[in-house]
Structures are given as structure tokens and as C-alpha cells.
PDB file of C-alpha atoms and ligand atoms in Angstrom:
ATOM      1  CA  MET A   1     -43.202  37.915 -72.316  1.00 61.00           C
ATOM      2  CA  THR A   2     -39.462  37.618 -72.717  1.00 84.00           C
ATOM      3  CA  ASN A   3     -38.751  40.240 -75.361  1.00 95.00           C
ATOM      4  CA  GLU A   4     -40.289  43.043 -77.420  1.00 96.00           C
ATOM      5  CA  THR A   5     -40.986  40.909 -80.503  1.00 96.00           C
ATOM      6  CA  LEU A   6     -42.959  38.334 -78.521  1.00 96.00           C
ATOM      7  CA  ALA A   7     -44.799  41.110 -76.688  1.00 95.00           C
ATOM      8  CA  THR A   8     -45.782  42.718 -80.029  1.00 97.00           C
ATOM      9  CA  ILE A   9     -47.002  39.377 -81.406  1.00 96.00           C
ATOM     10  CA  LYS A  10     -49.167  38.885 -78.328  1.00 94.00           C
ATOM     11  CA  MET A  11     -50.428  42.467 -78.353  1.00 94.00           C
ATOM     12  CA  ARG A  12     -51.697  42.412 -81.978  1.00 97.00           C
ATOM     13  CA  ARG A  13     -55.497  42.381 -82.161  1.00 96.00           C
ATOM     14  CA  SER A  14     -57.919  42.917 -85.027  1.00 97.00           C
ATOM     15  CA  VAL A  15     -59.422  46.395 -84.714  1.00 97.00           C
ATOM     16  CA  ARG A  16     -62.351  47.517 -86.869  1.00 96.00           C
ATOM     17  CA  THR A  17     -62.965  51.160 -85.886  1.00 97.00           C
ATOM     18  CA  PHE A  18     -60.337  53.891 -85.811  1.00 98.00           C
ATOM     19  CA  GLN A  19     -59.733  57.415 -84.527  1.00 97.00           C
ATOM     20  CA  ALA A  20     -59.768  60.282 -87.054  1.00 96.00           C
ATOM     21  CA  LYS A  21     -56.020  60.793 -86.386  1.00 97.00           C
ATOM     22  CA  LYS A  22     -53.788  60.519 -89.479  1.00 97.00           C
ATOM     23  CA  VAL A  23     -50.970  57.978 -89.886  1.00 98.00           C
ATOM     24  CA  SER A  24     -47.664  59.645 -90.766  1.00 98.00           C
ATOM     25  CA  GLU A  25     -46.025  58.960 -94.123  1.00 98.00           C
ATOM     26  CA  HIS A  26     -42.960  57.778 -92.177  1.00 98.00           C
ATOM     27  CA  ASN A  27     -45.039  55.150 -90.350  1.00 98.00           C
ATOM     28  CA  ILE A  28     -46.688  53.997 -93.597  1.00 98.00           C
ATOM     29  CA  LYS A  29     -43.216  53.531 -95.133  1.00 98.00           C
ATOM     30  CA  GLN A  30     -41.999  51.590 -92.067  1.00 98.00           C
ATOM     31  CA  ILE A  31     -44.981  49.245 -92.250  1.00 98.00           C
ATOM     32  CA  LEU A  32     -44.528  48.684 -95.994  1.00 98.00           C
ATOM     33  CA  GLN A  33     -40.816  48.052 -95.509  1.00 98.00           C
ATOM     34  CA  ALA A  34     -41.542  45.425 -92.841  1.00 98.00           C
ATOM     35  CA  ALA A  35     -43.977  43.693 -95.201  1.00 98.00           C
ATOM     36  CA  ASN A  36     -41.395  43.753 -97.969  1.00 98.00           C
ATOM     37  CA  TRP A  37     -38.805  42.116 -95.671  1.00 98.00           C
ATOM     38  CA  ALA A  38     -40.912  38.942 -95.378  1.00 98.00           C
ATOM     39  CA  PRO A  39     -39.611  35.595 -96.590  1.00 98.00           C
ATOM     40  CA  SER A  40     -40.866  34.524-100.012  1.00 96.00           C
ATOM     41  CA  ALA A  41     -40.690  31.379-102.115  1.00 92.00           C
ATOM     42  CA  HIS A  42     -37.500  31.422-104.187  1.00 89.00           C
ATOM     43  CA  ASN A  43     -37.169  35.035-103.042  1.00 92.00           C
ATOM     44  CA  GLN A  44     -39.599  35.997-105.800  1.00 92.00           C
ATOM     45  CA  GLN A  45     -41.286  38.658-103.595  1.00 95.00           C
ATOM     46  CA  SER A  46     -44.388  38.138-105.679  1.00 94.00           C
ATOM     47  CA  TRP A  47     -46.453  40.729-103.844  1.00 97.00           C
ATOM     48  CA  ARG A  48     -47.630  44.251-104.457  1.00 97.00           C
ATOM     49  CA  PHE A  49     -48.747  46.708-101.779  1.00 98.00           C
ATOM     50  CA  ILE A  50     -51.263  49.351-102.795  1.00 98.00           C
ATOM     51  CA  VAL A  51     -51.803  52.318-100.454  1.00 98.00           C
ATOM     52  CA  LEU A  52     -55.181  54.048-100.450  1.00 98.00           C
ATOM     53  CA  GLN A  53     -56.092  57.280 -98.685  1.00 98.00           C
ATOM     54  CA  ASP A  54     -58.757  59.981 -98.963  1.00 97.00           C
ATOM     55  CA  GLU A  55     -60.967  59.756-102.099  1.00 98.00           C
ATOM     56  CA  LYS A  56     -59.492  56.471-103.357  1.00 98.00           C
ATOM     57  CA  LYS A  57     -60.067  54.838 -99.994  1.00 98.00           C
ATOM     58  CA  GLN A  58     -63.649  56.099 -99.890  1.00 98.00           C
ATOM     59  CA  ALA A  59     -64.241  54.907-103.460  1.00 98.00           C
ATOM     60  CA  LEU A  60     -63.162  51.403-102.380  1.00 98.00           C
ATOM     61  CA  ALA A  61     -65.524  51.558 -99.390  1.00 98.00           C
ATOM     62  CA  ASN A  62     -68.382  52.599-101.728  1.00 98.00           C
ATOM     63  CA  LEU A  63     -67.575  49.742-104.103  1.00 98.00           C
ATOM     64  CA  VAL A  64     -67.715  47.244-101.211  1.00 98.00           C
ATOM     65  CA  THR A  65     -71.012  48.693 -99.910  1.00 98.00           C
ATOM     66  CA  ASN A  66     -72.568  48.483-103.386  1.00 98.00           C
ATOM     67  CA  LYS A  67     -71.395  44.919-103.979  1.00 98.00           C
ATOM     68  CA  ALA A  68     -72.720  43.882-100.537  1.00 97.00           C
ATOM     69  CA  ASN A  69     -76.222  44.164-102.045  1.00 96.00           C
ATOM     70  CA  ASP A  70     -75.448  41.145-104.272  1.00 97.00           C
ATOM     71  CA  PHE A  71     -75.131  38.888-101.192  1.00 97.00           C
ATOM     72  CA  GLU A  72     -77.493  37.569 -98.542  1.00 96.00           C
ATOM     73  CA  ARG A  73     -76.986  37.926 -94.804  1.00 96.00           C
ATOM     74  CA  PRO A  74     -74.668  37.366 -92.993  1.00 97.00           C
ATOM     75  CA  THR A  75     -72.215  37.925 -95.898  1.00 97.00           C
ATOM     76  CA  SER A  76     -73.844  41.225 -96.917  1.00 97.00           C
ATOM     77  CA  ALA A  77     -73.529  42.451 -93.306  1.00 97.00           C
ATOM     78  CA  LEU A  78     -69.871  41.389 -93.107  1.00 98.00           C
ATOM     79  CA  LEU A  79     -69.092  43.216 -96.346  1.00 98.00           C
ATOM     80  CA  ARG A  80     -70.834  46.355 -95.039  1.00 98.00           C
ATOM     81  CA  MET A  81     -68.850  46.064 -91.813  1.00 98.00           C
ATOM     82  CA  ALA A  82     -65.655  45.810 -93.883  1.00 98.00           C
ATOM     83  CA  ALA A  83     -66.685  48.933 -95.820  1.00 98.00           C
ATOM     84  CA  ARG A  84     -67.208  50.795 -92.535  1.00 98.00           C
ATOM     85  CA  SER A  85     -63.715  49.801 -91.366  1.00 98.00           C
ATOM     86  CA  ILE A  86     -62.244  51.065 -94.651  1.00 98.00           C
ATOM     87  CA  THR A  87     -64.071  54.376 -94.211  1.00 98.00           C
ATOM     88  CA  SER A  88     -63.054  54.662 -90.573  1.00 98.00           C
ATOM     89  CA  ALA A  89     -59.302  54.044 -91.076  1.00 98.00           C
ATOM     90  CA  PRO A  90     -57.098  56.932 -92.304  1.00 98.00           C
ATOM     91  CA  VAL A  91     -55.131  54.586 -94.559  1.00 98.00           C
ATOM     92  CA  VAL A  92     -55.782  51.235 -96.194  1.00 98.00           C
ATOM     93  CA  ILE A  93     -53.115  48.918 -97.585  1.00 98.00           C
ATOM     94  CA  ALA A  94     -54.163  46.259-100.098  1.00 98.00           C
ATOM     95  CA  VAL A  95     -51.984  43.265-100.899  1.00 98.00           C
ATOM     96  CA  ALA A  96     -52.116  41.404-104.212  1.00 98.00           C
ATOM     97  CA  ASN A  97     -49.987  38.596-105.598  1.00 97.00           C
ATOM     98  CA  THR A  98     -48.283  39.522-108.839  1.00 94.00           C
ATOM     99  CA  GLY A  99     -48.294  36.068-110.438  1.00 89.00           C
ATOM    100  CA  ASP A 100     -44.525  36.353-111.117  1.00 87.00           C
ATOM    101  CA  LEU A 101     -43.772  33.043-109.403  1.00 87.00           C
ATOM    102  CA  ILE A 102     -46.557  31.337-111.355  1.00 86.00           C
ATOM    103  CA  LYS A 103     -45.067  32.798-114.548  1.00 83.00           C
ATOM    104  CA  HIS A 104     -41.410  31.866-113.861  1.00 82.00           C
ATOM    105  CA  GLY A 105     -41.846  28.933-111.463  1.00 80.00           C
ATOM    106  CA  MET A 106     -41.354  26.236-114.089  1.00 81.00           C
ATOM    107  CA  ASP A 107     -37.876  27.576-114.922  1.00 80.00           C
ATOM    108  CA  LEU A 108     -36.948  27.884-111.240  1.00 80.00           C
ATOM    109  CA  PHE A 109     -38.213  24.572-109.804  1.00 77.00           C
ATOM    110  CA  LYS A 110     -38.489  22.200-112.789  1.00 78.00           C
ATOM    111  CA  VAL A 111     -41.558  20.422-111.363  1.00 79.00           C
ATOM    112  CA  LYS A 112     -44.076  18.427-113.404  1.00 80.00           C
ATOM    113  CA  LYS A 113     -46.507  20.640-115.303  1.00 78.00           C
ATOM    114  CA  GLU A 114     -49.551  19.060-113.574  1.00 80.00           C
ATOM    115  CA  MET A 115     -48.187  20.162-110.168  1.00 78.00           C
ATOM    116  CA  GLY A 116     -47.000  23.538-111.361  1.00 76.00           C
ATOM    117  CA  LEU A 117     -49.955  25.896-111.091  1.00 85.00           C
ATOM    118  CA  ASP A 118     -51.171  24.606-107.717  1.00 90.00           C
ATOM    119  CA  PHE A 119     -47.645  24.629-106.253  1.00 91.00           C
ATOM    120  CA  PHE A 120     -46.660  28.095-107.464  1.00 91.00           C
ATOM    121  CA  ARG A 121     -50.017  29.633-106.604  1.00 93.00           C
ATOM    122  CA  THR A 122     -49.824  28.190-103.089  1.00 95.00           C
ATOM    123  CA  MET A 123     -46.241  29.477-102.727  1.00 94.00           C
ATOM    124  CA  GLU A 124     -47.386  32.966-103.767  1.00 95.00           C
ATOM    125  CA  ILE A 125     -50.247  32.924-101.271  1.00 97.00           C
ATOM    126  CA  GLN A 126     -47.975  31.696 -98.463  1.00 97.00           C
ATOM    127  CA  SER A 127     -45.335  34.329 -99.267  1.00 97.00           C
ATOM    128  CA  SER A 128     -47.883  37.143 -99.273  1.00 98.00           C
ATOM    129  CA  ALA A 129     -49.454  35.855 -96.050  1.00 98.00           C
ATOM    130  CA  ALA A 130     -46.003  36.179 -94.429  1.00 98.00           C
ATOM    131  CA  ALA A 131     -45.792  39.748 -95.761  1.00 98.00           C
ATOM    132  CA  VAL A 132     -49.250  40.570 -94.404  1.00 98.00           C
ATOM    133  CA  GLU A 133     -48.348  39.266 -90.938  1.00 98.00           C
ATOM    134  CA  ASN A 134     -45.125  41.315 -90.980  1.00 98.00           C
ATOM    135  CA  LEU A 135     -47.247  44.336 -91.873  1.00 98.00           C
ATOM    136  CA  LEU A 136     -49.718  43.716 -89.027  1.00 98.00           C
ATOM    137  CA  LEU A 137     -46.930  43.241 -86.491  1.00 98.00           C
ATOM    138  CA  ALA A 138     -44.977  46.291 -87.658  1.00 98.00           C
ATOM    139  CA  ALA A 139     -48.149  48.373 -87.305  1.00 98.00           C
ATOM    140  CA  THR A 140     -48.749  47.001 -83.793  1.00 98.00           C
ATOM    141  CA  SER A 141     -45.177  47.851 -82.815  1.00 98.00           C
ATOM    142  CA  LEU A 142     -45.865  51.466 -83.867  1.00 98.00           C
ATOM    143  CA  ASP A 143     -49.043  51.621 -81.710  1.00 98.00           C
ATOM    144  CA  LEU A 144     -51.192  51.321 -84.825  1.00 98.00           C
ATOM    145  CA  ALA A 145     -54.115  48.945 -85.252  1.00 98.00           C
ATOM    146  CA  THR A 146     -55.146  46.829 -88.233  1.00 98.00           C
ATOM    147  CA  VAL A 147     -57.596  44.235 -89.465  1.00 98.00           C
ATOM    148  CA  TRP A 148     -57.052  41.754 -92.307  1.00 98.00           C
ATOM    149  CA  LEU A 149     -60.215  41.952 -94.450  1.00 98.00           C
ATOM    150  CA  GLY A 150     -60.376  38.603 -96.216  1.00 97.00           C
ATOM    151  CA  ILE A 151     -64.108  38.812 -96.937  1.00 98.00           C
ATOM    152  CA  LEU A 152     -63.335  41.046 -99.919  1.00 98.00           C
ATOM    153  CA  TYR A 153     -62.128  37.895-101.688  1.00 98.00           C
ATOM    154  CA  LEU A 154     -65.805  37.396-102.539  1.00 98.00           C
ATOM    155  CA  ILE A 155     -65.670  40.488-104.768  1.00 98.00           C
ATOM    156  CA  LYS A 156     -62.029  40.038-105.761  1.00 97.00           C
ATOM    157  CA  ASP A 157     -62.430  40.729-109.491  1.00 97.00           C
ATOM    158  CA  GLU A 158     -63.980  44.145-108.879  1.00 97.00           C
ATOM    159  CA  VAL A 159     -61.473  44.948-106.099  1.00 98.00           C
ATOM    160  CA  LEU A 160     -58.419  43.955-108.182  1.00 97.00           C
ATOM    161  CA  LYS A 161     -59.671  45.984-111.128  1.00 97.00           C
ATOM    162  CA  PHE A 162     -60.197  48.975-108.841  1.00 98.00           C
ATOM    163  CA  LEU A 163     -56.665  48.550-107.426  1.00 98.00           C
ATOM    164  CA  GLY A 164     -55.171  48.461-110.930  1.00 96.00           C
ATOM    165  CA  GLU A 165     -54.064  44.819-110.512  1.00 93.00           C
ATOM    166  CA  PRO A 166     -56.513  43.000-112.814  1.00 89.00           C
ATOM    167  CA  ASN A 167     -54.050  40.132-113.409  1.00 86.00           C
ATOM    168  CA  GLY A 168     -53.037  39.768-109.771  1.00 93.00           C
ATOM    169  CA  GLU A 169     -54.527  37.575-107.064  1.00 96.00           C
ATOM    170  CA  PHE A 170     -56.394  39.077-104.123  1.00 97.00           C
ATOM    171  CA  MET A 171     -54.674  38.591-100.754  1.00 97.00           C
ATOM    172  CA  ALA A 172     -55.820  41.189 -98.270  1.00 98.00           C
ATOM    173  CA  VAL A 173     -57.215  44.653 -97.670  1.00 98.00           C
ATOM    174  CA  ILE A 174     -55.934  46.101 -94.414  1.00 98.00           C
ATOM    175  CA  PRO A 175     -57.306  49.262 -92.784  1.00 98.00           C
ATOM    176  CA  VAL A 176     -54.571  50.882 -90.663  1.00 98.00           C
ATOM    177  CA  GLY A 177     -55.022  53.547 -87.994  1.00 98.00           C
ATOM    178  CA  TYR A 178     -55.147  54.366 -84.315  1.00 98.00           C
ATOM    179  CA  ALA A 179     -57.630  52.111 -82.506  1.00 97.00           C
ATOM    180  CA  ASP A 180     -60.880  53.749 -81.462  1.00 95.00           C
ATOM    181  CA  LYS A 181     -61.209  51.312 -78.587  1.00 82.00           C
ATOM    182  CA  THR A 182     -59.100  48.350 -77.640  1.00 77.00           C
ATOM    183  CA  GLY A 183     -60.550  45.184 -76.232  1.00 79.00           C
ATOM    184  CA  LYS A 184     -58.950  41.949 -75.152  1.00 82.00           C
ATOM    185  CA  GLY A 185     -60.033  40.278 -78.396  1.00 86.00           C
ATOM    186  CA  PRO A 186     -61.185  36.694 -78.858  1.00 92.00           C
ATOM    187  CA  LYS A 187     -59.704  33.883 -76.815  1.00 93.00           C
ATOM    188  CA  LYS A 188     -56.961  31.770 -78.355  1.00 93.00           C
ATOM    189  CA  ARG A 189     -56.916  27.998 -78.070  1.00 94.00           C
ATOM    190  CA  ASN A 190     -54.450  26.485 -75.650  1.00 94.00           C
ATOM    191  CA  LEU A 191     -51.211  25.207 -77.095  1.00 94.00           C
ATOM    192  CA  ASP A 192     -52.001  21.663 -75.978  1.00 93.00           C
ATOM    193  CA  VAL A 193     -54.895  21.717 -78.507  1.00 94.00           C
ATOM    194  CA  ALA A 194     -53.070  23.533 -81.307  1.00 94.00           C
ATOM    195  CA  ALA A 195     -49.739  21.741 -81.163  1.00 95.00           C
ATOM    196  CA  ARG A 196     -48.416  18.280 -80.535  1.00 94.00           C
ATOM    197  CA  TYR A 197     -45.012  16.679 -80.472  1.00 95.00           C
ATOM    198  CA  LEU A 198     -44.603  13.732 -82.833  1.00 94.00           C
ATOM    199  CA  SER A 199     -43.082  10.824 -80.966  1.00 91.00           C
TER     200      SER A 199
HETATM  201  C1  LIG B 201     -57.157  35.378 -93.674  1.00 67.04           C
HETATM  202  C2  LIG B 201     -57.928  36.233 -92.712  1.00 67.04           C
HETATM  203  C3  LIG B 201     -59.091  36.847 -93.128  1.00 67.04           C
HETATM  204  C4  LIG B 201     -59.818  37.671 -92.267  1.00 67.04           C
HETATM  205  N1  LIG B 201     -60.920  38.337 -92.739  1.00 67.04           N
HETATM  206  C5  LIG B 201     -61.600  39.167 -91.937  1.00 67.04           C
HETATM  207  C6  LIG B 201     -62.698  39.931 -92.444  1.00 67.04           C
HETATM  208  O1  LIG B 201     -63.057  39.851 -93.610  1.00 67.04           O
HETATM  209  N2  LIG B 201     -63.341  40.768 -91.601  1.00 67.04           N
HETATM  210  C7  LIG B 201     -62.970  40.909 -90.286  1.00 67.04           C
HETATM  211  O2  LIG B 201     -63.590  41.698 -89.580  1.00 67.04           O
HETATM  212  N3  LIG B 201     -61.908  40.222 -89.780  1.00 67.04           N
HETATM  213  C8  LIG B 201     -61.218  39.364 -90.572  1.00 67.04           C
HETATM  214  N4  LIG B 201     -60.125  38.685 -90.094  1.00 67.04           N
HETATM  215  C9  LIG B 201     -59.718  38.875 -88.692  1.00 67.04           C
HETATM  216  C10 LIG B 201     -60.150  37.705 -87.819  1.00 67.04           C
HETATM  217  O3  LIG B 201     -61.533  37.777 -87.578  1.00 67.04           O
HETATM  218  C11 LIG B 201     -59.343  37.765 -86.516  1.00 67.04           C
HETATM  219  O4  LIG B 201     -57.962  37.631 -86.815  1.00 67.04           O
HETATM  220  C12 LIG B 201     -59.735  36.667 -85.524  1.00 67.04           C
HETATM  221  O5  LIG B 201     -61.057  36.829 -85.092  1.00 67.04           O
HETATM  222  C13 LIG B 201     -58.808  36.645 -84.309  1.00 67.04           C
HETATM  223  O6  LIG B 201     -58.788  37.888 -83.671  1.00 67.04           O
HETATM  224  P1  LIG B 201     -57.422  38.709 -83.478  1.00 67.04           P
HETATM  225  O7  LIG B 201     -56.931  39.071 -84.852  1.00 67.04           O
HETATM  226  O8  LIG B 201     -57.798  39.908 -82.675  1.00 67.04           O
HETATM  227  O9  LIG B 201     -56.443  37.809 -82.802  1.00 67.04           O
HETATM  228  C14 LIG B 201     -59.380  37.858 -90.932  1.00 67.04           C
HETATM  229  C15 LIG B 201     -58.199  37.238 -90.519  1.00 67.04           C
HETATM  230  C16 LIG B 201     -57.475  36.454 -91.394  1.00 67.04           C
HETATM  231  C17 LIG B 201     -56.180  35.823 -90.921  1.00 67.04           C
END
């Protein structure tokens, strides 16, 4: 690797079990700040970060475990695994889209109404995804581990209500902590499969 940023990008791995060790408030702030520095469509920064610790975090884990009963395997098992990760991590950061771009997009971009909702919603999702990746990388750079729990989308209405964002859109729930054990993680495809030069 040629520099620290590239090394951090390569080092990031999804981690699902964590040590009991706490994450400092300073580190939580640094991670949130990195997420907030992400690019966003029309600089609308249409994201909200919700930090959960202690009882609130456990209440979210309980909600996920309860809702897992509404699904068949393997989804029920994946939801229970997500709940265990939430319990295991000392801090969880949830990310929701605010809907601000969807609300004001028409004034900003002047696109046809038929295109509007799909375009602005996609722009919000892409902006928040950039924020989530910033968050994951910032955590990695601080020797912290994370996992992006997308499976909670399946119970998004209950999760958003619990987070106090009933009008938002679910993006991610991210347990953050010190890795219990670190593996090499899954293999990545070679670049010659993932990328091509148009000629
Ligand atoms: C949008 C998205 C949703 C994901 N949802 C889950 C999830 O619900 N549960 C989980 O354990 N991992 C989840 N992951 C993590 C992936 O499983 C992981 O990124 C992938 O296996 C590659 O491993 P790596 O992150 O260690 O490179 C998600 C990742 C992304 C980008």
C-alpha cells in the first residue's frame, strides 16, 4: 500500500463480535464527524446519525430478536445474528435519510415531476452510503471495528420508529467496538473482473 488512506481502506473488515471495552466519547465524535464530511447530492447532507448505548442499544437488540420470529430461516437467523452484534458492541450508530432532498429537490434541480421522487430518493441513498463508508473507514483508522447491518431494512418501520425517525428512510445500523477476533475476511474479486476500460 502506498499511503495510510489506502492501507485503511484495505484493512477494513466486517466484524460481528466485539470486546467488552468501551469506545471513548472522543472516538465516537471523530467517527461521526468523518461521516458528516461525506459528499452529498446538492450538499443537502440529508442524513441523520443516531447513537445508541447501554439500555437503548439493548432495547434495539431486543426489538430485532422479537421481530426475527416473524421471518423464516435463513432471514430469522440473520436477524438474530444482527441482534447479537448489537448486544456485543459497546456503541451502535444508526443512519437514516431525512427526506430533505426529496422535499426540496424540485426547487433545486427543476426535473420533471415523474422523475423527481426516484431521482431524489436515489440521491439521498447514495449520499448516506458515502457517509456510512466514511464512518466505517474512520472507525478502522482508529483501530475500531464495524459491520453495516442492512438486514434490518426488513423491519425498517419498527426500527425507524424506535430511533425517533418515523418519517426518515432506513440506511444502516452499525455496531462499533474493538474486534473480538480479526480474520482475513472474505475474498474480493480481482480487478480484471470488477472493472474494465471502455475503448
Ligand atoms: C449494504 C450492506 C448491507 C450489509 N448488511 C449486512 C447484514 O445485515 N449483516 C451482516 O452481518 N453483514 C452485512 N453487511 C456486510 C457484508 O456482509 C460484508 O461487507 C461483505 O461480506 C464483505 O466483507 P467485508 O466487509 O469484511 O469486506 C452488509 C454490507 C453492506 C455494504
